[in-house]
Tab-separated table of C-alpha atoms in Angstrom:
chain	number	residue	atom	x	y	z
A	1	MET	CA	-2.701	45.642	64.873
A	2	THR	CA	-3.266	41.996	63.941
A	3	VAL	CA	-6.886	42.667	62.969
A	4	PHE	CA	-5.798	45.638	60.852
A	5	LEU	CA	-3.190	43.586	59.000
A	6	ILE	CA	-5.643	40.733	58.370
A	7	LEU	CA	-8.282	43.088	56.967
A	8	ALA	CA	-5.726	44.962	54.838
A	9	THR	CA	-4.304	41.717	53.450
A	10	LEU	CA	-7.801	40.397	52.720
A	11	LEU	CA	-8.731	43.524	50.794
A	12	VAL	CA	-5.520	43.477	48.739
A	13	ALA	CA	-5.899	39.746	48.069
A	14	GLY	CA	-9.496	40.240	46.963
A	15	ALA	CA	-8.439	42.950	44.528
A	16	LEU	CA	-5.711	40.712	43.112
A	17	LEU	CA	-8.156	37.812	42.766
A	18	LEU	CA	-10.354	39.916	40.498
A	19	VAL	CA	-7.456	41.133	38.333
A	20	ILE	CA	-4.718	38.498	38.159
A	21	PRO	CA	-6.577	35.363	36.868
A	22	PRO	CA	-7.763	37.038	33.625
A	23	MET	CA	-4.232	38.406	33.037
A	24	LEU	CA	-2.838	34.894	33.410
A	25	GLY	CA	-5.349	33.527	30.897
A	26	ALA	CA	-7.595	31.894	33.521
A	27	GLY	CA	-10.735	33.917	32.762
A	28	ALA	CA	-13.925	32.556	31.161
A	29	LYS	CA	-13.094	34.252	27.830
A	30	ALA	CA	-9.651	32.632	27.763
A	31	ARG	CA	-11.108	29.200	28.530
A	32	GLU	CA	-13.713	29.635	25.796
A	33	HIS	CA	-11.013	30.733	23.335
A	34	ALA	CA	-8.783	27.770	24.258
A	35	ALA	CA	-11.666	25.330	23.709
A	36	ARG	CA	-12.451	26.948	20.369
A	37	GLN	CA	-8.788	26.781	19.300
A	38	GLU	CA	-8.630	23.113	20.304
A	39	GLN	CA	-11.629	22.297	18.094
A	40	VAL	CA	-10.116	24.233	15.182
A	41	ARG	CA	-6.820	22.332	15.569
A	42	THR	CA	-8.731	19.044	15.497
A	43	VAL	CA	-10.477	20.030	12.281
A	44	LEU	CA	-7.206	21.096	10.639
A	45	ILE	CA	-5.557	17.796	11.578
A	46	VAL	CA	-8.392	15.833	10.002
A	47	LEU	CA	-8.408	18.020	6.888
A	48	ARG	CA	-4.675	17.521	6.461
A	49	GLU	CA	-5.089	13.761	6.708
A	50	GLN	CA	-7.996	13.861	4.260
A	51	LEU	CA	-5.793	15.704	1.775
A	52	ALA	CA	-3.093	13.050	2.137
A	53	GLU	CA	-5.661	10.315	1.473
A	54	LEU	CA	-6.936	12.207	-1.569
A	55	GLU	CA	-3.399	12.562	-2.968
A	56	ALA	CA	-2.803	8.831	-2.476
A	57	ASP	CA	-6.085	7.871	-4.191
A	58	HIS	CA	-5.302	10.135	-7.155
A	59	ALA	CA	-1.762	8.788	-7.504
A	60	ALA	CA	-3.140	5.225	-7.480
A	61	GLY	CA	-5.683	6.087	-10.181
A	62	ARG	CA	-8.703	5.418	-7.967
A	63	ILE	CA	-10.300	8.808	-8.693
A	64	ALA	CA	-10.512	10.876	-11.885
A	65	ASP	CA	-8.628	14.143	-12.368
A	66	ALA	CA	-11.797	16.255	-12.269
A	67	GLU	CA	-13.014	14.693	-9.032
A	68	TYR	CA	-9.515	15.014	-7.551
A	69	GLN	CA	-9.307	18.706	-8.429
A	70	ARG	CA	-12.785	19.461	-7.075
A	71	SER	CA	-12.152	17.602	-3.796
A	72	ARG	CA	-8.743	19.242	-3.357
A	73	GLU	CA	-10.179	22.727	-3.834
A	74	GLU	CA	-12.922	21.954	-1.309
A	75	LEU	CA	-10.377	20.779	1.276
A	76	GLU	CA	-8.110	23.782	0.691
A	77	GLN	CA	-11.015	26.208	0.989
A	78	ARG	CA	-12.132	24.550	4.212
A	79	ALA	CA	-8.586	24.724	5.616
A	80	LEU	CA	-8.355	28.432	4.775
A	81	THR	CA	-11.691	29.058	6.477
A	82	GLU	CA	-10.583	27.269	9.653
A	83	ALA	CA	-7.227	29.067	9.663
A	84	GLY	CA	-9.075	32.384	9.363
A	85	THR	CA	-11.265	31.396	12.292
A	86	THR	CA	-8.151	30.717	14.361
A	87	GLU	CA	-6.683	34.130	13.572
A	88	ALA	CA	-10.016	35.857	14.274
A	89	GLY	CA	-10.153	34.523	17.816
A	90	VAL	CA	-9.713	36.758	20.824
A	91	ASP	CA	-6.205	37.462	21.989
A	92	ALA	CA	-6.131	35.296	25.078
A	93	ALA	CA	-2.364	35.245	25.559
A	94	PRO	CA	-1.513	35.536	29.249
A	95	ALA	CA	0.002	38.907	30.228
A	96	ARG	CA	2.358	37.367	32.778
A	97	ALA	CA	4.717	40.321	32.941
A	98	TRP	CA	1.858	42.693	33.706
A	99	ALA	CA	0.393	40.210	36.183
A	100	LEU	CA	3.713	39.971	38.040
A	101	GLY	CA	3.973	43.752	38.072
A	102	VAL	CA	0.457	44.085	39.493
A	103	VAL	CA	1.145	41.461	42.179
A	104	PHE	CA	4.055	43.531	43.465
A	105	ALA	CA	2.732	47.008	42.688
A	106	VAL	CA	-0.625	46.745	44.482
A	107	PRO	CA	0.793	45.833	47.918
A	108	VAL	CA	3.637	48.362	47.548
A	109	LEU	CA	1.249	51.165	46.582
A	110	ALA	CA	-1.093	50.236	49.427
A	111	VAL	CA	1.762	50.456	51.929
A	112	ALA	CA	3.001	53.733	50.407
A	113	VAL	CA	-0.442	55.346	50.602
A	114	TYR	CA	-0.794	54.229	54.213
A	115	LEU	CA	2.614	55.652	55.106
A	116	VAL	CA	1.586	59.014	53.605
A	117	LEU	CA	-2.042	59.246	54.714
A	118	GLY	CA	-2.303	56.754	57.576
A	119	THR	CA	-0.869	56.521	61.058
A	120	PRO	CA	2.159	54.231	60.886
A	121	GLU	CA	3.109	54.905	64.490
A	122	GLY	CA	-0.130	53.237	65.515
A	123	LEU	CA	1.439	49.911	64.650
A	124	ASP	CA	3.609	48.121	67.164
A	125	PRO	CA	7.207	48.602	65.960
A	126	ALA	CA	8.395	45.530	67.804
A	127	SER	CA	6.157	43.191	65.822
A	128	ALA	CA	6.127	45.026	62.489
A	129	ARG	CA	9.279	43.571	60.956
A	130	PRO	CA	9.807	43.920	57.210
A	131	ALA	CA	8.455	40.962	55.301
A	132	PRO	CA	10.705	39.211	52.823
A	133	GLU	CA	10.051	39.756	49.139
A	134	ALA	CA	8.354	36.398	48.854
A	135	GLY	CA	5.822	37.617	51.401
A	136	HIS	CA	3.979	39.391	48.602
A	137	GLN	CA	2.888	35.998	47.318
A	138	ILE	CA	-0.248	34.520	48.828
A	139	THR	CA	-0.325	30.751	49.073
A	140	PRO	CA	-3.514	28.778	48.353
A	141	GLU	CA	-3.645	27.833	52.027
A	142	GLN	CA	-3.533	31.499	53.073
A	143	MET	CA	-6.207	32.392	50.532
A	144	GLN	CA	-8.406	29.546	51.745
A	145	ALA	CA	-7.988	30.788	55.315
A	146	MET	CA	-9.018	34.303	54.273
A	147	VAL	CA	-12.096	32.954	52.499
A	148	VAL	CA	-13.057	30.998	55.618
A	149	GLN	CA	-12.652	34.155	57.717
A	150	LEU	CA	-14.820	36.102	55.277
A	151	ALA	CA	-17.508	33.391	55.393
A	152	ASP	CA	-17.451	33.444	59.195
A	153	ARG	CA	-17.833	37.229	59.187
A	154	LEU	CA	-20.765	37.047	56.742
A	155	GLU	CA	-22.452	34.566	59.044
A	156	ARG	CA	-22.432	37.322	61.676
A	157	GLN	CA	-22.974	40.211	59.218
A	158	PRO	CA	-25.129	38.757	56.405
A	159	ASP	CA	-26.145	42.185	55.023
A	160	ASP	CA	-22.661	42.898	53.645
A	161	VAL	CA	-23.412	42.917	49.894
A	162	GLN	CA	-19.810	43.432	48.792
A	163	GLY	CA	-18.653	40.660	51.117
A	164	TRP	CA	-21.088	38.186	49.565
A	165	MET	CA	-20.005	39.127	46.048
A	166	MET	CA	-16.325	38.788	46.989
A	167	LEU	CA	-16.957	35.437	48.658
A	168	GLY	CA	-18.796	33.983	45.659
A	169	ARG	CA	-16.221	35.198	43.153
A	170	SER	CA	-13.359	33.988	45.334
A	171	PHE	CA	-14.827	30.481	45.337
A	172	ALA	CA	-15.267	30.689	41.555
A	173	VAL	CA	-11.684	31.872	40.957
A	174	MET	CA	-10.300	29.146	43.207
A	175	GLN	CA	-12.565	26.547	41.554
A	176	ASN	CA	-13.448	25.489	45.102
A	177	PHE	CA	-16.960	24.252	44.380
A	178	GLN	CA	-17.092	21.906	47.356
A	179	GLY	CA	-16.180	24.776	49.651
A	180	ALA	CA	-18.899	26.879	48.041
A	181	LEU	CA	-21.486	24.143	48.611
A	182	ALA	CA	-20.433	23.743	52.240
A	183	THR	CA	-20.619	27.498	52.811
A	184	TRP	CA	-24.010	27.663	51.098
A	185	ALA	CA	-25.336	24.860	53.305
A	186	LYS	CA	-24.156	26.781	56.364
A	187	ILE	CA	-25.184	30.383	55.640
A	188	GLY	CA	-27.056	30.337	52.319
A	189	THR	CA	-30.347	31.188	53.996
A	190	LYS	CA	-28.889	34.569	54.984
A	191	ILE	CA	-28.023	35.686	51.438
A	192	PRO	CA	-29.024	39.317	50.720
A	193	ASP	CA	-31.912	39.921	48.323
A	194	HIS	CA	-29.712	41.494	45.661
A	195	PRO	CA	-29.819	40.486	41.948
A	196	ASP	CA	-26.044	40.555	41.420
A	197	ILE	CA	-25.424	38.305	44.418
A	198	LEU	CA	-28.298	35.968	43.549
A	199	ALA	CA	-27.060	35.555	39.969
A	200	ASP	CA	-23.430	35.007	41.017
A	201	TRP	CA	-24.357	32.337	43.535
A	202	ALA	CA	-26.812	30.662	41.155
A	203	ASP	CA	-23.983	30.360	38.634
A	204	LEU	CA	-21.603	29.047	41.308
A	205	LEU	CA	-24.052	26.440	42.633
A	206	ALA	CA	-24.972	25.281	39.125
A	207	GLY	CA	-21.276	24.867	38.311
A	208	ALA	CA	-20.744	22.899	41.509
A	209	SER	CA	-23.453	20.426	40.452
A	210	GLY	CA	-22.242	19.944	36.877
A	211	ARG	CA	-24.390	22.702	35.300
A	212	LYS	CA	-27.579	21.339	36.830
A	213	PHE	CA	-29.958	24.152	37.704
A	214	GLU	CA	-32.726	22.320	39.538
A	215	GLY	CA	-33.337	23.530	43.077
A	216	ASP	CA	-31.454	26.487	44.516
A	217	PRO	CA	-29.888	27.751	41.229
A	218	ASP	CA	-33.279	28.051	39.483
A	219	ARG	CA	-34.813	29.594	42.607
A	220	LEU	CA	-32.070	32.228	42.865
A	221	ILE	CA	-32.299	33.038	39.139
A	222	ALA	CA	-36.060	33.482	39.355
A	223	ARG	CA	-35.722	35.807	42.350
A	224	ALA	CA	-32.996	37.852	40.634
A	225	LEU	CA	-35.283	38.372	37.637
A	226	GLU	CA	-38.136	39.401	39.944
A	227	LEU	CA	-35.893	42.126	41.344
A	228	ALA	CA	-34.320	43.091	37.986
A	229	PRO	CA	-36.206	41.696	34.944
A	230	ASN	CA	-33.445	42.793	32.533
A	231	HIS	CA	-30.491	41.572	34.586
A	232	VAL	CA	-28.137	40.250	31.888
A	233	LYS	CA	-26.443	37.475	33.884
A	234	ALA	CA	-29.729	36.252	35.321
A	235	LEU	CA	-31.278	36.197	31.831
A	236	ALA	CA	-28.281	34.306	30.462
A	237	LEU	CA	-28.482	31.730	33.263
A	238	SER	CA	-32.247	31.413	32.880
A	239	GLY	CA	-31.817	30.687	29.169
A	240	THR	CA	-29.059	28.168	29.857
A	241	SER	CA	-31.216	26.402	32.450
A	242	ALA	CA	-34.082	26.170	29.962
A	243	PHE	CA	-31.726	24.914	27.211
A	244	VAL	CA	-30.342	22.173	29.486
A	245	ARG	CA	-33.849	20.884	30.200
A	246	HIS	CA	-34.707	21.058	26.451
A	247	ASP	CA	-37.141	23.967	26.809
A	248	TYR	CA	-35.749	25.646	23.716
A	249	ALA	CA	-38.563	28.182	23.324
A	250	THR	CA	-37.892	29.624	26.782
A	251	ALA	CA	-34.125	29.566	26.221
A	252	SER	CA	-34.525	31.540	22.995
A	253	ALA	CA	-36.938	34.008	24.594
A	254	GLN	CA	-34.594	34.753	27.535
A	255	TRP	CA	-31.535	35.190	25.321
A	256	GLU	CA	-33.499	37.399	22.926
A	257	LYS	CA	-34.041	39.836	25.799
A	258	ILE	CA	-30.262	40.153	26.119
A	259	LEU	CA	-29.916	40.586	22.368
A	260	ALA	CA	-32.410	43.459	22.439
A	261	SER	CA	-30.092	45.408	24.767
A	262	LEU	CA	-27.079	45.112	22.422
A	263	GLN	CA	-26.066	46.927	19.272
A	264	PRO	CA	-25.453	44.798	16.149
A	265	GLY	CA	-21.845	45.958	16.107
A	266	ASP	CA	-21.127	44.630	19.611
A	267	GLY	CA	-18.689	41.747	19.717
A	268	ALA	CA	-21.052	39.604	21.826
A	269	TYR	CA	-24.010	40.125	19.492
A	270	GLY	CA	-23.032	37.384	17.042
A	271	SER	CA	-22.355	34.684	19.638
A	272	ILE	CA	-25.654	35.379	21.432
A	273	LEU	CA	-27.570	35.315	18.150
A	274	ALA	CA	-25.860	32.025	17.249
A	275	SER	CA	-26.935	30.528	20.596
A	276	ILE	CA	-30.487	31.764	20.039
A	277	ASN	CA	-30.616	30.190	16.590
A	278	GLU	CA	-29.245	26.926	17.942
A	279	ALA	CA	-32.072	26.855	20.497
A	280	ARG	CA	-34.621	27.783	17.836
A	281	ALA	CA	-33.329	25.064	15.512
A	282	LYS	CA	-33.559	22.446	18.251
A	283	GLY	CA	-37.068	23.679	19.092
A	284	GLY	CA	-38.282	23.618	15.485
A	285	MET	CA	-38.530	27.407	15.220
A	286	ALA	CA	-37.394	29.670	12.403
A	287	ALA	CA	-33.936	31.207	12.790
A	288	LEU	CA	-33.458	34.915	13.423
A	289	SER	CA	-31.630	36.754	10.652
A	290	PRO	CA	-28.652	38.902	11.672
A	291	PRO	CA	-29.065	42.614	10.959
A	292	ALA	CA	-26.578	44.464	8.807
A	293	GLY	CA	-23.319	45.107	10.638
A	294	ALA	CA	-23.714	42.306	13.164
A	295	GLN	CA	-20.458	40.608	14.163
A	296	MET	CA	-21.217	36.924	13.840
A	297	ALA	CA	-19.471	34.086	15.617
A	298	GLY	CA	-20.663	30.515	15.458
A	299	ILE	CA	-20.875	27.886	18.141
A	300	GLY	CA	-17.510	26.325	18.870
A	301	GLY	CA	-15.633	28.853	16.746
A	302	ALA	CA	-17.368	28.132	13.429
A	303	PRO	CA	-18.605	31.138	11.440
A	304	ALA	CA	-22.349	31.417	11.945
A	305	ALA	CA	-23.043	33.725	9.035
A	306	ARG	CA	-24.246	32.035	5.855
A	307	GLU	CA	-24.747	33.281	2.341
A	308	GLU	CA	-28.092	34.935	1.917
A	309	GLY	CA	-30.742	32.446	0.835
A	310	ALA	CA	-28.734	29.367	1.845
A	311	ALA	CA	-30.620	26.844	3.909
A	312	ALA	CA	-29.289	26.187	7.413
A	313	SER	CA	-28.217	22.590	7.912
A	314	ALA	CA	-29.974	20.502	10.510
A	315	PRO	CA	-28.179	20.294	13.860
A	316	LEU	CA	-26.050	17.263	14.713
A	317	THR	CA	-27.161	16.316	18.220
A	318	LEU	CA	-25.754	12.796	18.453
A	319	ARG	CA	-24.987	11.801	22.036
A	320	GLY	CA	-23.737	8.666	23.718
A	321	ARG	CA	-20.923	6.964	25.604
A	322	LEU	CA	-17.439	6.100	24.354
A	323	SER	CA	-15.479	3.431	26.217
A	324	LEU	CA	-12.372	1.308	25.857
A	325	ALA	CA	-12.401	-2.469	26.297
A	326	PRO	CA	-10.662	-3.367	29.605
A	327	GLU	CA	-8.155	-5.661	27.903
A	328	LEU	CA	-6.891	-2.753	25.760
A	329	VAL	CA	-6.489	-0.127	28.494
A	330	GLN	CA	-2.796	-0.828	29.114
A	331	GLN	CA	-2.079	-0.998	25.391
A	332	ALA	CA	-3.749	2.375	24.754
A	333	GLY	CA	-1.952	4.368	27.426
A	334	SER	CA	-3.472	7.419	29.077
A	335	ASP	CA	-2.001	10.109	26.781
A	336	ALA	CA	-2.872	8.594	23.391
A	337	THR	CA	-5.138	10.658	21.123
A	338	VAL	CA	-8.667	9.372	20.523
A	339	PHE	CA	-10.682	10.467	17.483
A	340	LEU	CA	-14.449	10.048	17.384
A	341	PHE	CA	-15.828	10.514	13.853
A	342	ALA	CA	-19.319	11.064	12.432
A	343	ARG	CA	-19.200	10.329	8.680
A	344	PRO	CA	-21.596	9.964	5.737
A	345	LEU	CA	-22.433	6.318	4.951
A	346	GLN	CA	-20.584	6.541	1.630
A	347	GLY	CA	-17.393	7.694	3.356
A	348	GLY	CA	-15.381	10.786	2.524
A	349	MET	CA	-14.887	13.880	4.661
A	350	PRO	CA	-16.259	13.500	8.216
A	351	ILE	CA	-19.306	15.531	9.141
A	352	ALA	CA	-17.730	16.239	12.534
A	353	ALA	CA	-14.998	14.879	14.781
A	354	LEU	CA	-14.171	14.995	18.473
A	355	ARG	CA	-10.655	14.603	19.867
A	356	LEU	CA	-10.123	13.163	23.342
A	357	ARG	CA	-7.445	11.489	25.432
A	358	ALA	CA	-7.469	7.768	26.145
A	359	GLY	CA	-7.133	8.531	29.849
A	360	GLU	CA	-10.523	10.281	29.761
A	361	LEU	CA	-12.378	7.112	28.749
A	362	PRO	CA	-15.090	6.124	29.430
A	363	VAL	CA	-16.718	9.449	28.621
A	364	GLU	CA	-20.119	10.802	27.649
A	365	PHE	CA	-19.856	12.462	24.235
A	366	ASP	CA	-22.083	15.063	22.593
A	367	PHE	CA	-21.734	16.339	19.021
A	368	ALA	CA	-24.073	19.302	19.612
A	369	ASN	CA	-21.193	21.766	19.935
A	370	ALA	CA	-18.686	19.913	17.750
A	371	GLN	CA	-17.077	21.736	14.836
A	372	ARG	CA	-18.930	20.874	11.607
A	373	MET	CA	-16.423	19.912	8.912
A	374	SER	CA	-18.928	19.618	6.067
A	375	GLN	CA	-22.059	21.690	5.695
A	376	GLY	CA	-25.403	20.969	4.116
A	377	PRO	CA	-28.369	18.806	5.122
A	378	LEU	CA	-27.576	15.774	7.234
A	379	PRO	CA	-28.414	12.295	5.873
A	380	GLU	CA	-30.983	10.148	7.627
A	381	GLN	CA	-28.217	7.896	8.898
A	382	ILE	CA	-24.555	8.514	9.644
A	383	ALA	CA	-21.640	6.232	10.484
A	384	VAL	CA	-19.981	6.711	13.873
A	385	GLY	CA	-16.700	5.161	14.946
A	386	ALA	CA	-13.733	5.837	17.194
A	387	ARG	CA	-10.023	5.130	17.068
A	388	VAL	CA	-7.079	5.421	19.434
A	389	SER	CA	-4.312	6.808	17.239
A	390	LYS	CA	-0.915	5.506	18.312
A	391	GLY	CA	0.833	8.118	16.165
A	392	GLY	CA	-1.540	10.991	16.918
A	393	GLY	CA	-2.744	11.363	13.307
A	394	ALA	CA	-6.335	11.259	12.099
A	395	THR	CA	-5.570	8.691	9.353
A	396	ALA	CA	-5.883	5.069	10.437
A	397	ALA	CA	-2.671	3.066	10.749
A	398	ALA	CA	-1.747	-0.469	11.686
A	399	GLY	CA	-1.584	-0.898	15.440
A	400	ASP	CA	-4.301	1.659	16.155
A	401	LEU	CA	-7.151	0.615	18.426
A	402	GLU	CA	-10.612	1.064	16.941
A	403	SER	CA	-14.303	0.376	17.323
A	404	GLN	CA	-16.911	-1.071	15.040
A	405	THR	CA	-18.737	1.471	12.913
A	406	VAL	CA	-22.270	2.090	14.161
A	407	LEU	CA	-25.056	3.418	11.917
A	408	VAL	CA	-27.343	5.871	13.724
A	409	ALA	CA	-29.583	8.875	13.134
A	410	PRO	CA	-27.973	12.327	13.507
A	411	ASP	CA	-30.117	12.991	16.598
A	412	ALA	CA	-29.662	9.557	18.201
A	413	GLN	CA	-29.257	9.456	21.972
A	414	GLY	CA	-27.596	6.867	24.198
A	415	VAL	CA	-25.300	5.515	21.461
A	416	SER	CA	-22.626	3.124	22.765
A	417	ILE	CA	-19.226	3.067	21.038
A	418	VAL	CA	-16.640	0.580	22.331
A	419	ILE	CA	-13.029	0.535	21.170
A	420	ASP	CA	-12.368	-3.198	21.297
A	421	ARG	CA	-9.999	-4.248	18.485
A	422	VAL	CA	-6.512	-3.669	17.101
A	423	ARG	CA	-6.214	-2.524	13.510
A	424	LYS	CA	-4.126	-4.892	11.371
């Protein structure tokens, strides 16, 4: 009876693991949408502060009426565009009521079906006492124990394809990357030669190593593509691996194979095409034009479609390290907002901005996926600076902590920005 109950609970828990996290907003699409919304909010904050600065300059007579009107219209148009991007995002609101209903309904239905079709008298009545209502909830410790049991069973029965897929996805849902690595070290050599399993575990192992694909992830991806050359997840991972190691031609080629299997009206078509064109831009290749009817979505939530004949702006690939001087750590506090700006040398609207928390510093920053706030060709040099905003606004104020402005190329690497002074 005990074995039966363990297996039944494991199966129900596995089903809930596949269904409940997306309903609670924990799926990959929800995380992507949340990141996109966060970037849009950052842009809107900066635009609002830019408008306030413009109003102040006009009131003080520092800019002419014509320049004021033109700049105001540009800011308003940009704000409308960003607001439209926010509304166009996927509906990632958690369906908690449905999730709660599923959590209770699945076990109840399973028991009901067993009572009708199974053999209830086969259970020992003395030990089969009704569980309290809270018993429907599975604690993380119980789930971890079930995963360990599944891993132990796969060590003895390595040909169980569904078991391997459930094990990999359970580790991914639980974000237990260390457990996945330990399990892989123990029984990874027994993995079935199946493209779905190979791709899932390649993704899991790459995530466990900080999206580094060298070694086992690349080997598993290559084998999955040998078995199924058009396997979508394997192609996507292969392109990502190539992109990470700056092999942009291969990244574009692998993603183009996915694009060829989609219709222009598919929702994913635009985002894949945008990724392809980003790789092609970084690799010095001509961009692919979207066909009529393609649903376009830019990197980081920005619209990727441009007016016909307009020249695509060069990518901003500035990377480096942002840190806070040790003597200012206590003064900054861990929850203060940090803005990192990339601006034209002559000032004005930032080209792009990143928003962080002071508690995250020091941090490696990368503008490659940052929301562009002004379009057009990039200058040969840009001004980069950071500020800890005590009030949370993008406009500088007395008491803020800030860095020196550094002049760099838009594709500079290894740039060091240190917040080391208090604004007077």
